[in-house]
């Protein structure tokens, strides 16, 4: 033995451990190996190798797994993610390897496919298999489940001549995308933007492009050009999209452009699908992945391009476990591997705009929508002047606009980012508000299901008949609007209209959601009332009016990006109107018509908004001109959480240009029974805040059951 290896295990450990390498093993960095840790044999990854003879009695690596090692870039990326976000490298590695079976080749099983012949003795169950058993080839159990018959029927079809049985991998490879197919005919603007992106990919070096184009300007078609170029070079491509934009319709566009459906990756997928994507990506065989944020931690060995679509979207921030922002980490990943990254949005984040303006990112602008489609006019409705009727939420101008579009046979969308019927349930007799049992949040009334629900934890109970405090029967009242209530009001006002609600509660499974989208697309719904689920990427050709029920909703709370978020969401929502050749318009109900985000929206003047917002951020030293971090302390006893926060504050390292605010109770002071306190840290742009925070964090160990969570560049302020 003459080599020492550093092995990182996918568990919560801060560093890799030293092991002796047996003489018969030849290892490289990134290899998967088995080594003893405590009494267990565990799978880890070779993080480093040194030729030095092991100095002490080291434990020895037992075996190496015969599979492709993680690439050196991937190891660097894991280290970088851990360092930047104050996470342990072991926990980041755990995000990467989640399914050990994916390290082995796919098992070989018997698969069935139609022979093309009509079988002898075609019973109803046999025809069900032939009709509904696919996609083929399939295992007997899968085809049987889809057709609602027993596996015996599937196997019987082989003898009868309707199916052919052959051996094949249980997880088949993905079809190879073809970059040479031609897409849609691009407009001149799209073509130029596409060429610019292709040129960036062709440099074969790290670069970032901000693809900045109004909603419906055809950004997808444009970045497809860059994807095609990277595929032509034999590279793997990753397209990150917000989870709720990962729809069948979205994937179909890839299939149309590249002749093959891409691999998709999201949080709802089953183990088998996960294992298949992971293995095919790790082996470099799967070339095109469309996925939610965690797809960034798939082990691509030959990545050549990352696209972050809707780069401003808050769902790129992972808030649990390893806290990271996939948009920012995508840039890091590309930097490490030396390739292009494209950030696309109709409403880019101020950080990205700032980087584009200062020349760090290439700024590629798509100013127009293809064809005759124009951007909607946006108007404000001052709720002080147009007070809705008592107990109602739609003002006269909104009602008039809905009447006008529905009379023309067009569609209206009412947007309110509040699920359920009413956000608050209050007792008219004693004033009691229904609260979640273990969390500081009000219960939301859901009329459709007859329940009261906590949206933070998912707790729910049947809607009580009497007030739990004063026991008065029938005195609980709904306060404020949710989508269900707005739909009820719209139905009352327009009895003949077909009104539907779309929120995560009513969306149903992906097939039901797709069906609802189809009905909306084909004009079978007149008024759709929806939460943020309607904001993303759906095209409804006869949707010509968008009414925003509460334009102020996003402006409350302590988020320094509240104005930016409101502006982004409302531009995106309004952008749903007037996509085809019918011009659209939008009205926003508000109590604050003077707020700069709303003024800029109504004026259609993005530059004005960006100018004001950036000036304010600069003055306050907020991102992109300064840095932020948050620390959240969690624990079962309030006084001890307070003490922990104080102790932590006392351990703050001294540093120039760092301001610490708090500790104070977090806005959600108790969540799932745990008390929460928080600190805010603001620092100048030149401070290495990650390093500062990890030095600080290392000084205090929380007692068991207590937790200190560091969040670099927080996006959530609850
Ligand atoms: P964005 O992502 O910028 O909002 P999309 O890429 O989704 O826009 O395109 C918006 C709509 O315009 C889609 O229905 C798309 O199929 C269509 N589209 C895009 N480019 C063209 C084009 N060159 N000609 C015709 N239709 C186009």
XYZ file of C-alpha atoms and ligand atoms in Angstrom:
745
model
C 0.000 0.000 0.000
C 1.444 3.341 -0.921
C -1.487 5.617 -1.548
C -3.850 7.539 0.698
C -7.278 8.515 -0.522
C -9.631 11.120 0.866
C -13.158 9.758 0.792
C -16.238 11.909 1.101
C -19.388 10.161 2.264
C -22.866 11.398 1.373
C -23.746 12.178 4.964
C -23.609 15.259 7.155
C -19.811 15.481 7.505
C -17.690 18.580 7.051
C -14.738 16.934 5.298
C -13.450 13.881 3.509
C -11.743 11.153 5.592
C -8.382 9.484 4.896
C -8.227 5.811 3.885
C -5.468 3.545 2.698
C -5.722 2.354 -0.900
C -5.048 -1.393 -1.323
C -2.266 -2.126 -3.821
C -4.579 -3.968 -6.200
C -6.893 -0.955 -6.639
C -6.176 1.788 -9.136
C -8.267 4.795 -8.260
C -9.034 8.166 -9.771
C -10.737 11.160 -8.205
C -14.498 10.801 -8.431
C -14.496 6.996 -8.205
C -17.248 5.414 -6.137
C -15.797 3.167 -3.439
C -16.876 1.137 -0.438
C -15.107 1.810 2.827
C -15.809 1.111 6.482
C -17.127 3.951 8.602
C -17.830 2.985 12.192
C -19.221 -0.526 11.992
C -20.806 0.024 8.605
C -19.619 -0.368 5.063
C -20.564 2.749 3.152
C -20.401 4.052 -0.355
C -18.305 7.174 -0.724
C -16.484 9.117 -3.410
C -12.740 9.533 -3.849
C -12.240 13.250 -3.224
C -8.479 13.301 -3.338
C -5.451 11.016 -3.726
C -1.975 11.440 -2.386
C 1.035 9.294 -3.154
C 2.352 9.570 0.387
C 2.592 6.329 2.340
C -0.245 6.348 4.895
C 1.289 7.725 8.084
C -0.853 5.917 10.607
C -2.899 2.789 10.820
C -5.566 3.843 8.386
C -8.610 1.806 7.543
C -8.559 0.538 4.034
C -10.886 1.009 1.112
C -12.587 -2.286 0.375
C -13.721 -2.053 -3.200
C -14.335 0.219 -6.135
C -17.612 0.309 -7.987
C -17.212 -0.407 -11.694
C -18.917 2.690 -12.982
C -17.955 6.011 -14.500
C -16.450 8.289 -11.821
C -17.884 11.707 -11.031
C -16.068 14.264 -13.142
C -13.455 16.530 -11.546
C -15.741 19.465 -12.407
C -18.572 17.868 -10.488
C -16.354 17.425 -7.423
C -15.311 21.071 -7.631
C -18.927 22.091 -8.031
C -19.930 20.169 -4.918
C -17.122 21.802 -2.930
C -18.044 25.214 -4.264
C -21.734 24.798 -3.432
C -20.873 23.733 0.091
C -18.434 26.574 0.658
C -20.638 29.288 -0.795
C -23.820 28.252 0.975
C -22.288 27.253 4.282
C -23.349 23.622 3.858
C -21.324 20.509 4.576
C -19.857 18.911 1.431
C -21.274 15.565 2.552
C -24.788 16.967 2.470
C -24.232 18.389 -0.995
C -22.896 15.019 -2.147
C -26.044 13.449 -0.734
C -28.112 15.693 -3.004
C -26.072 14.353 -5.908
C -26.235 10.632 -5.174
C -29.714 9.780 -4.114
C -30.218 6.420 -5.666
C -27.478 3.827 -5.341
C -29.086 1.508 -7.863
C -28.433 4.133 -10.515
C -24.725 3.274 -10.183
C -25.317 -0.250 -11.498
C -26.222 -1.015 -15.084
C -29.898 -1.383 -15.763
C -31.213 -4.867 -15.022
C -32.357 -6.904 -17.999
C -35.948 -8.035 -18.008
C -38.522 -9.398 -20.412
C -40.222 -6.647 -22.341
C -43.251 -6.897 -24.571
C -44.272 -5.062 -27.725
C -47.040 -5.505 -30.300
C -46.225 -7.826 -33.184
C -48.529 -6.010 -35.548
C -50.536 -9.223 -36.043
C -54.109 -9.659 -34.860
C -53.929 -12.337 -32.147
C -55.953 -15.482 -32.162
C -58.952 -15.316 -29.888
C -59.131 -11.537 -29.295
C -60.914 -11.280 -25.935
C -61.924 -7.879 -24.490
C -59.001 -7.986 -22.007
C -56.562 -8.797 -24.790
C -57.747 -5.887 -26.892
C -57.504 -3.646 -23.816
C -53.812 -4.597 -23.550
C -53.139 -3.878 -27.218
C -55.037 -0.595 -26.986
C -53.879 0.754 -23.627
C -50.834 -1.278 -22.597
C -48.252 1.061 -24.198
C -45.962 2.956 -24.382
C -44.077 -0.080 -25.673
C -41.848 -1.914 -25.055
C -43.233 -2.490 -21.584
C -42.946 -5.007 -18.767
C -45.887 -7.331 -18.363
C -46.833 -5.741 -15.047
C -46.744 -2.180 -16.467
C -48.783 -2.998 -19.558
C -51.242 -4.983 -17.449
C -51.666 -2.133 -14.955
C -52.288 0.363 -17.745
C -54.885 -1.884 -19.359
C -56.486 -2.842 -16.057
C -55.935 -6.595 -16.522
C -53.673 -9.228 -14.948
C -50.102 -9.831 -16.169
C -51.231 -13.254 -17.339
C -53.248 -11.620 -20.115
C -50.139 -9.835 -21.391
C -48.041 -13.011 -21.339
C -50.877 -14.937 -22.962
C -50.809 -12.535 -25.873
C -47.345 -13.797 -26.831
C -48.615 -17.300 -27.489
C -51.661 -15.867 -29.224
C -49.381 -13.904 -31.545
C -50.351 -10.318 -30.631
C -47.204 -9.442 -28.666
C -43.515 -10.229 -28.982
C -41.419 -10.855 -25.868
C -37.718 -10.017 -25.824
C -35.061 -9.138 -23.237
C -34.117 -5.531 -22.737
C -32.994 -3.071 -20.082
C -35.652 -2.181 -17.544
C -34.515 1.442 -17.822
C -34.051 2.014 -21.541
C -31.781 4.776 -22.828
C -33.384 8.049 -23.929
C -33.884 8.715 -27.611
C -31.113 10.894 -29.020
C -32.148 14.465 -29.835
C -31.452 15.610 -33.363
C -30.053 19.136 -33.613
C -30.352 19.210 -37.387
C -34.138 19.332 -37.533
C -35.325 22.800 -38.405
C -37.542 24.603 -35.965
C -40.120 27.256 -36.616
C -39.276 30.027 -38.996
C -37.803 32.681 -36.753
C -38.495 36.396 -36.921
C -35.530 38.586 -37.720
C -35.195 39.581 -34.072
C -35.271 35.952 -32.950
C -32.788 34.961 -35.598
C -30.276 37.610 -34.552
C -30.669 36.749 -30.887
C -30.296 33.050 -31.732
C -27.107 33.708 -33.691
C -25.689 35.711 -30.783
C -26.325 32.806 -28.439
C -24.853 30.291 -30.877
C -21.734 32.441 -31.098
C -21.452 32.382 -27.316
C -21.697 28.577 -27.282
C -19.102 28.346 -30.050
C -16.483 30.182 -27.990
C -16.259 26.971 -25.955
C -15.557 29.107 -22.910
C -17.455 30.290 -19.888
C -19.911 33.087 -20.611
C -23.313 34.200 -19.393
C -26.046 35.642 -21.603
C -29.165 37.320 -20.339
C -31.929 36.609 -22.851
C -34.306 39.419 -22.068
C -37.549 39.408 -24.052
C -41.109 40.428 -23.306
C -43.624 37.657 -22.477
C -44.495 35.790 -25.645
C -41.505 37.093 -27.593
C -40.457 33.550 -28.409
C -37.436 33.114 -26.145
C -37.788 29.348 -26.148
C -37.320 29.134 -29.913
C -34.275 31.357 -29.544
C -32.488 29.346 -26.911
C -33.320 26.177 -28.870
C -30.737 27.451 -31.375
C -28.063 27.451 -28.686
C -29.175 24.012 -27.468
C -28.899 22.701 -31.034
C -25.370 24.057 -31.284
C -24.255 22.453 -28.022
C -25.826 19.140 -29.078
C -24.011 19.349 -32.406
C -20.753 19.560 -30.449
C -21.731 16.317 -28.692
C -22.376 18.060 -25.396
C -25.070 17.503 -22.816
C -27.600 20.297 -22.280
C -29.581 21.154 -19.203
C -32.642 23.383 -19.303
C -33.833 24.462 -15.881
C -37.437 25.564 -15.584
C -39.621 26.391 -12.580
C -41.236 23.178 -11.357
C -44.780 24.233 -12.265
C -43.713 25.038 -15.823
C -42.639 21.412 -16.366
C -45.749 20.423 -18.279
C -46.411 17.943 -21.054
C -47.069 20.886 -23.361
C -43.666 22.320 -22.495
C -41.888 19.007 -23.115
C -43.739 18.597 -26.400
C -42.048 21.735 -27.732
C -38.675 20.055 -27.211
C -39.900 16.968 -28.944
C -41.113 18.994 -31.906
C -37.802 20.796 -32.184
C -35.388 17.919 -31.571
C -37.466 14.923 -32.597
C -37.126 13.268 -29.201
C -38.692 13.898 -25.870
C -36.043 15.083 -23.387
C -35.452 13.443 -20.034
C -37.361 15.365 -17.415
C -36.458 15.733 -13.766
C -38.656 17.065 -10.971
C -39.574 16.459 -7.374
C -42.686 14.351 -8.026
C -41.044 11.602 -10.079
C -40.910 8.003 -8.940
C -37.749 6.101 -8.016
C -37.554 4.148 -11.274
C -37.736 7.269 -13.429
C -35.168 8.995 -11.236
C -32.773 6.063 -11.443
C -33.077 5.972 -15.221
C -32.378 9.683 -15.728
C -29.511 9.705 -13.241
C -27.777 6.694 -14.795
C -28.170 7.887 -18.360
C -26.937 11.368 -17.473
C -23.993 10.015 -15.461
C -22.920 7.812 -18.361
C -23.092 10.792 -20.710
C -25.667 9.065 -22.897
C -28.615 11.310 -22.084
C -27.982 14.564 -23.922
C -30.976 16.702 -23.063
C -32.536 17.203 -19.650
C -35.357 19.566 -18.798
C -35.690 19.824 -15.082
C -36.566 21.697 -11.937
C -33.768 23.201 -9.830
C -32.330 19.973 -8.413
C -31.480 18.783 -11.941
C -28.453 21.059 -11.598
C -26.963 18.436 -9.279
C -27.231 15.592 -11.766
C -23.731 14.246 -12.522
C -23.313 15.442 -16.121
C -19.830 14.436 -17.316
C -20.002 16.438 -20.549
C -22.175 19.423 -19.888
C -21.940 22.089 -22.580
C -24.838 24.446 -21.919
C -27.244 25.372 -19.146
C -30.366 27.418 -19.779
C -32.170 28.876 -16.790
C -35.628 29.740 -18.065
C -37.631 32.301 -16.050
C -34.406 33.070 -14.240
C -36.150 35.552 -11.915
C -38.369 32.828 -10.488
C -38.196 32.360 -6.723
C -38.602 28.595 -7.010
C -34.918 28.376 -7.976
C -34.099 28.916 -4.353
C -34.072 25.706 -2.357
C -35.150 26.575 1.166
C -34.670 23.252 2.935
C -31.680 21.023 3.555
C -28.816 22.547 1.585
C -30.062 26.086 0.946
C -28.948 27.257 -2.488
C -30.082 29.310 -5.442
C -29.989 27.174 -8.588
C -29.805 30.243 -10.833
C -26.607 31.415 -9.172
C -25.183 27.922 -8.850
C -25.831 27.338 -12.569
C -23.464 30.200 -13.297
C -20.900 28.634 -10.963
C -21.313 25.224 -12.635
C -20.746 26.774 -16.058
C -17.738 28.707 -14.786
C -16.113 25.556 -13.426
C -16.693 23.578 -16.627
C -16.024 26.492 -18.953
C -19.204 26.687 -21.006
C -22.162 28.945 -21.719
C -25.130 29.650 -19.540
C -28.259 31.451 -20.715
C -30.562 33.177 -18.265
C -33.917 33.845 -19.908
C -36.761 35.988 -18.633
C -39.339 38.588 -19.561
C -38.730 40.165 -16.181
C -35.084 39.546 -15.284
C -33.977 39.889 -11.693
C -32.303 43.174 -10.856
C -29.127 41.236 -10.099
C -28.989 39.850 -13.629
C -29.917 43.184 -15.190
C -27.190 44.853 -13.199
C -24.681 42.238 -14.350
C -25.803 42.758 -17.947
C -25.473 46.516 -17.665
C -22.038 46.371 -16.142
C -20.890 44.024 -18.892
C -20.496 40.843 -16.841
C -23.298 39.204 -18.836
C -24.043 39.582 -22.538
C -27.420 41.280 -22.865
C -29.548 39.831 -25.651
C -32.847 41.602 -26.109
C -36.015 40.460 -27.891
C -38.211 43.503 -28.034
C -41.268 42.156 -29.853
C -43.750 39.361 -30.016
C -43.768 37.351 -33.237
C -46.702 37.898 -35.567
C -49.385 40.394 -34.792
C -49.435 39.824 -31.047
C -48.954 42.965 -29.008
C -48.320 43.517 -25.333
C -51.381 44.210 -23.220
C -52.284 47.690 -22.001
C -52.185 47.797 -18.215
C -54.434 50.050 -16.156
C -54.766 50.602 -12.408
C -58.059 50.655 -10.514
C -57.775 52.696 -7.328
C -59.874 50.797 -4.798
C -60.368 53.996 -2.815
C -62.340 55.417 -5.755
C -63.978 52.187 -6.875
C -65.051 50.425 -3.720
C -66.508 46.965 -4.435
C -69.927 46.224 -2.916
C -69.887 45.143 0.724
C -68.543 41.610 1.030
C -67.428 41.657 -2.619
C -63.994 41.983 -4.168
C -64.486 42.918 -7.812
C -64.818 46.636 -8.537
C -67.090 48.053 -11.219
C -64.293 48.649 -13.784
C -63.270 44.968 -13.509
C -66.862 43.795 -13.839
C -67.357 46.051 -16.894
C -64.225 44.722 -18.535
C -65.235 41.094 -17.937
C -68.691 41.813 -19.339
C -67.173 43.350 -22.461
C -64.811 40.455 -23.242
C -67.302 37.690 -22.461
C -69.887 39.457 -24.663
C -67.396 39.246 -27.507
C -66.957 35.536 -26.843
C -63.430 36.074 -25.512
C -61.979 34.925 -22.202
C -61.082 36.628 -18.953
C -58.551 35.622 -16.322
C -58.829 36.806 -12.731
C -55.597 36.511 -10.806
C -55.342 36.250 -7.055
C -52.459 34.457 -5.438
C -54.559 33.045 -2.606
C -55.752 29.476 -2.515
C -59.070 28.487 -0.995
C -62.164 30.521 -0.187
C -60.990 32.978 2.454
C -57.580 33.609 4.053
C -59.055 34.181 7.504
C -61.862 32.655 9.575
C -63.097 34.823 12.404
C -65.838 34.463 15.037
C -68.401 37.262 14.815
C -69.293 36.783 18.480
C -65.937 36.757 20.263
C -63.454 37.836 17.571
C -61.427 34.606 17.764
C -59.412 33.822 14.614
C -58.837 30.181 13.724
C -55.149 29.419 14.043
C -52.984 26.495 13.082
C -52.341 24.339 16.180
C -48.539 24.290 15.989
C -47.715 27.207 13.695
C -48.165 30.972 13.708
C -50.496 31.137 10.768
C -54.222 31.586 10.247
C -56.281 28.739 8.925
C -57.628 29.231 5.430
C -61.208 28.302 4.640
C -61.629 25.888 1.716
C -65.279 25.715 0.752
C -64.880 23.100 -1.963
C -63.548 20.563 0.498
C -65.328 21.982 3.558
C -62.065 22.232 5.482
C -59.920 24.738 7.315
C -56.276 24.461 6.261
C -52.831 25.690 7.233
C -50.961 26.446 4.002
C -47.571 26.359 5.661
C -47.756 22.882 7.127
C -50.656 21.227 5.316
C -52.575 20.736 8.588
C -56.314 20.609 7.920
C -59.543 19.876 9.753
C -63.241 19.896 8.855
C -64.603 23.429 9.014
C -65.980 23.677 12.600
C -69.681 24.418 13.058
C -69.152 26.391 16.236
C -66.430 28.744 17.456
C -63.817 26.694 19.324
C -63.426 29.584 21.830
C -66.953 30.816 22.723
C -68.819 27.781 21.331
C -71.361 29.958 19.489
C -72.851 28.009 16.626
C -72.796 29.465 13.104
C -70.769 32.527 14.007
C -67.573 31.707 12.119
C -67.214 34.042 9.146
C -64.913 34.134 6.139
C -62.781 37.255 5.898
C -61.096 38.334 2.677
C -60.983 36.647 -0.698
C -59.401 33.478 -1.987
C -59.787 32.206 -5.546
C -62.858 30.108 -4.682
C -64.653 33.158 -3.330
C -63.759 35.330 -6.314
C -65.037 32.574 -8.605
C -68.297 32.500 -6.631
C -68.618 36.261 -7.029
C -67.856 36.111 -10.749
C -70.426 33.370 -11.219
C -73.047 35.462 -9.439
C -72.258 38.481 -11.576
C -72.161 36.458 -14.813
C -74.620 33.598 -14.324
C -74.240 32.325 -17.876
C -70.450 32.316 -17.909
C -68.486 29.110 -17.445
C -66.310 29.952 -14.447
C -63.499 27.718 -13.151
C -60.844 27.876 -10.475
C -57.244 26.902 -11.053
C -55.009 26.545 -8.025
C -52.819 23.773 -6.690
C -55.874 22.480 -4.775
C -58.004 22.117 -7.877
C -55.361 21.278 -10.467
C -55.655 17.536 -9.949
C -53.109 15.199 -11.474
C -51.030 16.241 -14.511
C -53.548 14.687 -16.913
C -56.455 16.569 -15.348
C -54.466 19.771 -15.404
C -53.592 19.274 -19.067
C -57.269 18.652 -19.806
C -58.233 21.881 -18.025
C -55.593 23.769 -20.007
C -56.938 22.274 -23.208
C -60.468 23.411 -22.375
C -59.220 26.901 -21.593
C -57.217 26.943 -24.827
C -60.264 25.928 -26.836
C -62.511 28.519 -25.252
C -64.580 26.085 -23.167
C -64.036 28.235 -20.079
C -65.120 31.905 -20.045
C -63.645 33.125 -16.795
C -60.680 31.423 -15.188
C -59.850 32.409 -11.618
C -56.340 31.383 -10.746
C -53.376 31.601 -8.413
C -49.754 31.734 -9.559
C -50.403 28.422 -11.306
C -51.778 30.405 -14.238
C -48.785 32.702 -14.517
C -46.418 30.340 -16.238
C -46.171 29.781 -19.933
C -49.709 28.920 -20.985
C -50.972 30.360 -24.222
C -54.685 30.983 -24.445
C -55.464 32.459 -27.845
C -58.753 34.148 -26.924
C -57.774 35.352 -23.480
C -57.956 39.123 -23.831
C -58.523 40.428 -20.339
C -56.605 39.889 -17.108
C -57.965 41.288 -13.859
C -55.621 41.378 -10.870
C -57.837 41.192 -7.798
C -55.233 42.351 -5.283
C -52.233 44.159 -6.760
C -50.927 44.977 -3.283
C -50.669 41.411 -2.034
C -46.962 41.018 -2.767
C -46.009 44.439 -1.433
C -46.537 43.670 2.250
C -43.935 42.030 4.494
C -40.254 42.550 5.066
C -38.860 41.351 1.744
C -36.549 43.981 0.251
C -37.403 42.553 -3.158
C -41.187 42.938 -2.633
C -41.534 45.678 -5.252
C -39.469 43.705 -7.746
C -41.474 40.517 -7.157
C -44.787 42.309 -7.543
C -43.608 43.940 -10.721
C -42.391 40.619 -12.146
C -45.498 38.645 -11.260
C -47.893 41.256 -12.572
C -46.014 41.648 -15.856
C -46.113 37.872 -16.272
C -49.808 37.643 -15.396
C -50.759 40.538 -17.657
C -48.645 38.905 -20.372
C -51.165 36.049 -20.506
C -53.549 38.416 -22.319
C -53.474 39.054 -26.028
C -51.117 36.343 -27.145
C -52.551 35.664 -30.609
C -53.881 38.321 -32.941
C -56.343 39.757 -30.415
C -54.971 42.629 -28.355
C -55.355 42.226 -24.614
C -55.581 44.471 -21.628
C -55.169 44.156 -17.897
C -56.538 45.991 -14.872
C -54.893 45.895 -11.467
C -56.962 46.676 -8.367
C -54.860 48.431 -5.757
C -54.916 50.624 -2.678
C -51.469 51.980 -3.522
C -51.674 53.332 -7.078
C -48.687 55.540 -6.286
C -46.312 52.599 -5.596
C -43.436 52.780 -8.081
C -43.866 49.176 -9.197
C -47.512 49.782 -10.093
C -46.904 53.195 -11.670
C -44.218 51.673 -13.894
C -46.503 48.784 -14.838
C -49.310 51.121 -15.865
C -46.892 53.277 -17.837
C -45.380 50.187 -19.491
C -42.046 51.669 -18.469
C -39.691 48.997 -17.223
C -36.702 51.318 -17.368
C -38.361 53.661 -14.924
C -38.989 50.872 -12.457
C -35.492 49.479 -12.767
C -33.972 52.940 -12.412
C -35.872 53.758 -9.219
C -35.405 50.322 -7.717
C -31.663 50.149 -8.419
C -31.117 53.632 -7.008
C -32.923 52.603 -3.838
C -30.953 49.369 -3.518
C -27.702 51.256 -3.982
C -28.644 53.739 -1.303
C -29.552 50.970 1.143
C -26.613 48.742 0.210
C -28.919 45.898 -0.816
C -28.215 43.369 -3.593
C -26.846 43.763 -6.223
C -24.827 46.534 -4.493
C -24.361 44.707 -1.231
C -24.808 41.246 0.221
C -27.310 39.724 2.594
C -27.495 36.651 4.752
C -29.992 35.429 7.305
C -29.599 33.079 10.229
C -32.629 31.237 11.561
C -32.566 29.559 14.947
C -35.040 26.764 15.562
C -35.973 24.810 18.644
C -38.731 23.411 20.855
C -38.452 25.962 23.711
C -38.820 29.679 23.062
C -36.482 30.830 25.848
C -33.722 28.471 24.737
C -34.037 29.575 21.132
C -33.659 33.168 22.356
C -30.592 32.184 24.358
C -29.086 30.363 21.384
C -29.614 33.396 19.165
C -27.985 35.660 21.753
C -25.041 33.322 22.179
C -24.585 33.196 18.426
C -24.702 36.976 18.183
C -22.038 37.173 20.868
C -19.751 34.979 18.769
C -19.906 37.226 15.692
C -16.432 37.717 14.227
C -15.350 41.322 13.926
C -15.239 42.574 10.368
C -15.341 45.837 8.482
C -18.483 46.509 6.504
C -20.711 43.913 8.158
C -23.945 44.971 9.895
C -25.937 42.605 12.041
C -29.610 43.156 12.789
C -31.482 41.223 15.466
C -32.011 38.732 16.855
C -35.758 39.073 16.608
C -38.722 36.775 16.357
C -39.118 35.551 12.781
C -42.360 36.624 11.083
C -43.486 32.997 11.409
C -42.451 32.765 15.062
C -43.480 29.117 15.401
C -43.522 26.515 12.655
C -44.504 22.868 13.199
C -44.148 23.390 16.917
C -40.632 24.832 16.703
C -39.880 28.403 17.753
C -37.966 30.566 15.307
C -35.730 33.589 15.811
C -33.612 35.255 13.210
C -30.676 37.527 12.472
C -30.060 39.586 9.393
C -26.616 40.304 8.089
C -25.877 42.983 5.556
C -22.433 43.426 4.084
C -20.615 45.484 1.506
C -20.115 44.036 -1.965
C -16.418 43.407 -1.313
C -16.967 41.289 1.820
C -16.657 37.516 1.378
C -19.891 36.916 3.219
C -19.894 33.131 2.717
C -16.518 32.838 4.388
C -17.523 35.208 7.144
C -20.699 33.234 7.837
C -18.998 29.847 7.862
C -16.303 31.067 10.255
C -19.044 32.369 12.494
C -21.207 29.286 12.168
C -18.293 27.028 13.143
C -17.984 28.808 16.498
C -21.345 27.771 17.926
C -22.758 24.292 18.295
C -26.479 24.203 18.911
C -27.746 21.808 21.588
C -29.465 18.707 20.261
C -32.985 19.364 18.898
C -31.888 22.950 18.152
C -30.786 24.170 14.770
C -28.855 27.105 13.326
C -29.584 27.610 9.668
C -27.534 29.993 7.544
C -29.136 31.364 4.412
C -26.878 33.232 2.000
C -28.799 35.807 -0.035
C -32.193 34.934 1.445
C -35.251 35.044 -0.783
C -37.767 34.023 1.815
C -38.457 36.306 4.727
C -40.915 34.326 6.785
P -41.658 33.407 -24.243
O -40.957 32.252 -23.599
O -40.745 34.475 -24.707
O -42.814 33.937 -23.429
P -42.474 31.458 -26.163
O -41.172 30.957 -26.624
O -43.273 30.626 -25.244
O -42.321 32.901 -25.569
O -43.345 31.812 -27.448
C -44.615 32.430 -27.329
C -45.535 31.908 -28.409
O -45.127 32.374 -29.687
C -45.553 30.402 -28.486
O -46.847 29.970 -28.720
C -44.647 30.102 -29.647
O -44.994 28.878 -30.226
C -44.915 31.278 -30.554
N -43.771 31.599 -31.417
C -42.507 31.749 -31.037
N -41.719 32.057 -32.099
C -42.518 32.103 -33.172
C -42.301 32.382 -34.568
N -41.112 32.670 -35.040
N -43.363 32.336 -35.372
C -44.598 32.050 -34.882
N -44.854 31.784 -33.614
C -43.843 31.814 -32.742
